[in-house]
Amino acid sequence: MTLAVELPPGRHSDRHSDRTWFPVCAPSALVPGRGVAALLPDGGQVALFMDRAGRPYAIGNRDPFTGAYVLSRGLTGTADGRPFVASPLLKQRFDLETGACLDDPAVSVPVYRVREIGS
């Protein structure tokens, strides 16, 4: 099995393909509480996380406050039952389900759907 992220329209290298799922890593590459960064076909980056229940999450890896690609190195936690990652630089928290910044509602990061593919 491989985890794949759903690419938004126009974000994959083959513009003539309707394929929108991009394989990223084996589920075993994710450790609860730790992130993994992956390079997307268009040069963007995604940060993947797995919670303790085994549910994967994927958000953009770019910290919108600093412009650095570091969210995959952030600390994970929960706030009011919502999973988040805190940027390792300025510590803003981003909801792993919605991408919303819990510390500044005007800011968010992209969220990607994740699924297992293959056998």
PDB file of C-alpha atoms in Angstrom:
ATOM      1  CA  MET A   1       0.000   0.000   0.000  1.00  0.00           C
ATOM      2  CA  THR A   2       1.023   3.559  -0.685  1.00  0.00           C
ATOM      3  CA  LEU A   3      -0.413   6.818   0.604  1.00  0.00           C
ATOM      4  CA  ALA A   4      -1.375   9.248  -2.144  1.00  0.00           C
ATOM      5  CA  VAL A   5      -2.486  12.888  -2.038  1.00  0.00           C
ATOM      6  CA  GLU A   6      -5.111  14.354  -4.300  1.00  0.00           C
ATOM      7  CA  LEU A   7      -3.684  17.098  -6.488  1.00  0.00           C
ATOM      8  CA  PRO A   8      -5.864  20.106  -7.302  1.00  0.00           C
ATOM      9  CA  PRO A   9      -6.681  20.576 -10.999  1.00  0.00           C
ATOM     10  CA  GLY A  10      -3.632  21.776 -12.928  1.00  0.00           C
ATOM     11  CA  ARG A  11      -1.144  20.739 -10.212  1.00  0.00           C
ATOM     12  CA  HIS A  12       0.272  17.640 -11.909  1.00  0.00           C
ATOM     13  CA  SER A  13       2.913  17.436 -14.615  1.00  0.00           C
ATOM     14  CA  ASP A  14       0.783  15.670 -17.235  1.00  0.00           C
ATOM     15  CA  ARG A  15      -1.795  18.306 -18.192  1.00  0.00           C
ATOM     16  CA  HIS A  16      -3.562  15.829 -20.487  1.00  0.00           C
ATOM     17  CA  SER A  17      -4.158  13.268 -17.767  1.00  0.00           C
ATOM     18  CA  ASP A  18      -7.182  13.138 -15.481  1.00  0.00           C
ATOM     19  CA  ARG A  19      -5.067  11.397 -12.835  1.00  0.00           C
ATOM     20  CA  THR A  20      -5.278  13.453  -9.680  1.00  0.00           C
ATOM     21  CA  TRP A  21      -3.822  11.101  -7.041  1.00  0.00           C
ATOM     22  CA  PHE A  22      -0.066  11.361  -6.535  1.00  0.00           C
ATOM     23  CA  PRO A  23       1.708   8.533  -4.655  1.00  0.00           C
ATOM     24  CA  VAL A  24       3.797   9.856  -1.780  1.00  0.00           C
ATOM     25  CA  CYS A  25       4.988   7.205   0.688  1.00  0.00           C
ATOM     26  CA  ALA A  26       4.196   3.966   2.455  1.00  0.00           C
ATOM     27  CA  PRO A  27       1.999   4.356   5.542  1.00  0.00           C
ATOM     28  CA  SER A  28       4.864   2.858   7.562  1.00  0.00           C
ATOM     29  CA  ALA A  29       6.953   5.962   6.760  1.00  0.00           C
ATOM     30  CA  LEU A  30       4.674   8.018   9.017  1.00  0.00           C
ATOM     31  CA  VAL A  31       5.112   7.957  12.770  1.00  0.00           C
ATOM     32  CA  PRO A  32       2.376   9.489  14.944  1.00  0.00           C
ATOM     33  CA  GLY A  33       3.427  12.941  16.061  1.00  0.00           C
ATOM     34  CA  ARG A  34       6.086  13.346  13.349  1.00  0.00           C
ATOM     35  CA  GLY A  35       5.739  14.781   9.855  1.00  0.00           C
ATOM     36  CA  VAL A  36       7.175  13.858   6.466  1.00  0.00           C
ATOM     37  CA  ALA A  37       7.657  16.268   3.553  1.00  0.00           C
ATOM     38  CA  ALA A  38       7.119  15.227  -0.061  1.00  0.00           C
ATOM     39  CA  LEU A  39       7.827  17.007  -3.336  1.00  0.00           C
ATOM     40  CA  LEU A  40       4.868  17.304  -5.708  1.00  0.00           C
ATOM     41  CA  PRO A  41       5.109  17.120  -9.521  1.00  0.00           C
ATOM     42  CA  ASP A  42       4.766  20.906  -9.881  1.00  0.00           C
ATOM     43  CA  GLY A  43       7.607  21.583  -7.405  1.00  0.00           C
ATOM     44  CA  GLY A  44       5.298  22.347  -4.474  1.00  0.00           C
ATOM     45  CA  GLN A  45       5.585  20.523  -1.180  1.00  0.00           C
ATOM     46  CA  VAL A  46       3.154  18.681   1.039  1.00  0.00           C
ATOM     47  CA  ALA A  47       3.539  17.787   4.731  1.00  0.00           C
ATOM     48  CA  LEU A  48       2.050  14.464   5.794  1.00  0.00           C
ATOM     49  CA  PHE A  49       1.138  13.423   9.326  1.00  0.00           C
ATOM     50  CA  MET A  50      -0.476  10.395  10.972  1.00  0.00           C
ATOM     51  CA  ASP A  51      -2.427  10.643  14.197  1.00  0.00           C
ATOM     52  CA  ARG A  52      -2.309   7.995  16.920  1.00  0.00           C
ATOM     53  CA  ALA A  53      -5.465   6.377  15.522  1.00  0.00           C
ATOM     54  CA  GLY A  54      -3.712   5.876  12.168  1.00  0.00           C
ATOM     55  CA  ARG A  55      -5.532   8.593  10.240  1.00  0.00           C
ATOM     56  CA  PRO A  56      -3.299  10.410   7.721  1.00  0.00           C
ATOM     57  CA  TYR A  57      -3.416  14.159   7.047  1.00  0.00           C
ATOM     58  CA  ALA A  58      -1.736  16.274   4.373  1.00  0.00           C
ATOM     59  CA  ILE A  59      -1.295  20.055   4.249  1.00  0.00           C
ATOM     60  CA  GLY A  60       0.965  22.420   2.365  1.00  0.00           C
ATOM     61  CA  ASN A  61       4.473  22.382   3.817  1.00  0.00           C
ATOM     62  CA  ARG A  62       5.035  26.155   3.427  1.00  0.00           C
ATOM     63  CA  ASP A  63       4.658  28.238   6.593  1.00  0.00           C
ATOM     64  CA  PRO A  64       2.671  31.271   5.388  1.00  0.00           C
ATOM     65  CA  PHE A  65       4.137  33.502   8.102  1.00  0.00           C
ATOM     66  CA  THR A  66       7.793  32.974   7.149  1.00  0.00           C
ATOM     67  CA  GLY A  67       7.672  31.469   3.653  1.00  0.00           C
ATOM     68  CA  ALA A  68       9.867  28.571   4.821  1.00  0.00           C
ATOM     69  CA  TYR A  69       8.974  24.976   3.914  1.00  0.00           C
ATOM     70  CA  VAL A  70       9.023  23.636   7.473  1.00  0.00           C
ATOM     71  CA  LEU A  71       5.548  22.578   8.625  1.00  0.00           C
ATOM     72  CA  SER A  72       6.478  18.897   8.266  1.00  0.00           C
ATOM     73  CA  ARG A  73       8.965  19.480  11.104  1.00  0.00           C
ATOM     74  CA  GLY A  74       6.364  21.000  13.420  1.00  0.00           C
ATOM     75  CA  LEU A  75       4.943  19.593  16.628  1.00  0.00           C
ATOM     76  CA  THR A  76       1.514  17.979  16.503  1.00  0.00           C
ATOM     77  CA  GLY A  77      -1.209  18.148  19.091  1.00  0.00           C
ATOM     78  CA  THR A  78      -4.919  18.740  19.603  1.00  0.00           C
ATOM     79  CA  ALA A  79      -6.916  21.817  20.550  1.00  0.00           C
ATOM     80  CA  ASP A  80     -10.604  21.393  21.390  1.00  0.00           C
ATOM     81  CA  GLY A  81     -10.423  17.920  19.852  1.00  0.00           C
ATOM     82  CA  ARG A  82      -8.975  19.205  16.564  1.00  0.00           C
ATOM     83  CA  PRO A  83      -5.600  17.898  15.318  1.00  0.00           C
ATOM     84  CA  PHE A  84      -3.018  20.563  14.530  1.00  0.00           C
ATOM     85  CA  VAL A  85       0.629  21.101  13.718  1.00  0.00           C
ATOM     86  CA  ALA A  86       2.560  24.024  15.210  1.00  0.00           C
ATOM     87  CA  SER A  87       5.146  25.633  12.975  1.00  0.00           C
ATOM     88  CA  PRO A  88       8.656  25.019  14.301  1.00  0.00           C
ATOM     89  CA  LEU A  89       9.548  28.665  13.626  1.00  0.00           C
ATOM     90  CA  LEU A  90       6.933  31.038  15.057  1.00  0.00           C
ATOM     91  CA  LYS A  91       4.673  28.353  16.630  1.00  0.00           C
ATOM     92  CA  GLN A  92       1.412  29.248  14.828  1.00  0.00           C
ATOM     93  CA  ARG A  93      -0.909  26.232  14.873  1.00  0.00           C
ATOM     94  CA  PHE A  94      -2.598  24.903  11.716  1.00  0.00           C
ATOM     95  CA  ASP A  95      -5.650  22.636  11.798  1.00  0.00           C
ATOM     96  CA  LEU A  96      -4.741  19.416   9.968  1.00  0.00           C
ATOM     97  CA  GLU A  97      -8.321  18.908   8.757  1.00  0.00           C
ATOM     98  CA  THR A  98      -9.086  22.412   7.453  1.00  0.00           C
ATOM     99  CA  GLY A  99      -5.696  24.149   7.103  1.00  0.00           C
ATOM    100  CA  ALA A 100      -6.981  27.103   9.135  1.00  0.00           C
ATOM    101  CA  CYS A 101      -4.521  28.871  11.397  1.00  0.00           C
ATOM    102  CA  LEU A 102      -5.816  28.546  14.943  1.00  0.00           C
ATOM    103  CA  ASP A 103      -3.910  31.685  15.966  1.00  0.00           C
ATOM    104  CA  ASP A 104      -4.865  33.961  13.049  1.00  0.00           C
ATOM    105  CA  PRO A 105      -8.181  33.153  11.310  1.00  0.00           C
ATOM    106  CA  ALA A 106      -7.183  35.225   8.260  1.00  0.00           C
ATOM    107  CA  VAL A 107      -4.394  32.752   7.393  1.00  0.00           C
ATOM    108  CA  SER A 108      -4.544  29.150   6.184  1.00  0.00           C
ATOM    109  CA  VAL A 109      -2.537  26.505   4.346  1.00  0.00           C
ATOM    110  CA  PRO A 110      -3.755  24.164   1.585  1.00  0.00           C
ATOM    111  CA  VAL A 111      -5.233  20.823   2.627  1.00  0.00           C
ATOM    112  CA  TYR A 112      -4.914  17.668   0.533  1.00  0.00           C
ATOM    113  CA  ARG A 113      -7.109  14.578   0.684  1.00  0.00           C
ATOM    114  CA  VAL A 114      -5.137  11.411   1.447  1.00  0.00           C
ATOM    115  CA  ARG A 115      -5.951   7.803   0.568  1.00  0.00           C
ATOM    116  CA  GLU A 116      -4.234   4.433   0.273  1.00  0.00           C
ATOM    117  CA  ILE A 117      -3.657   3.108  -3.218  1.00  0.00           C
ATOM    118  CA  GLY A 118      -2.219  -0.142  -4.527  1.00  0.00           C
ATOM    119  CA  SER A 119      -2.217  -3.542  -2.926  1.00  0.00           C
TER     120      SER A 119
END
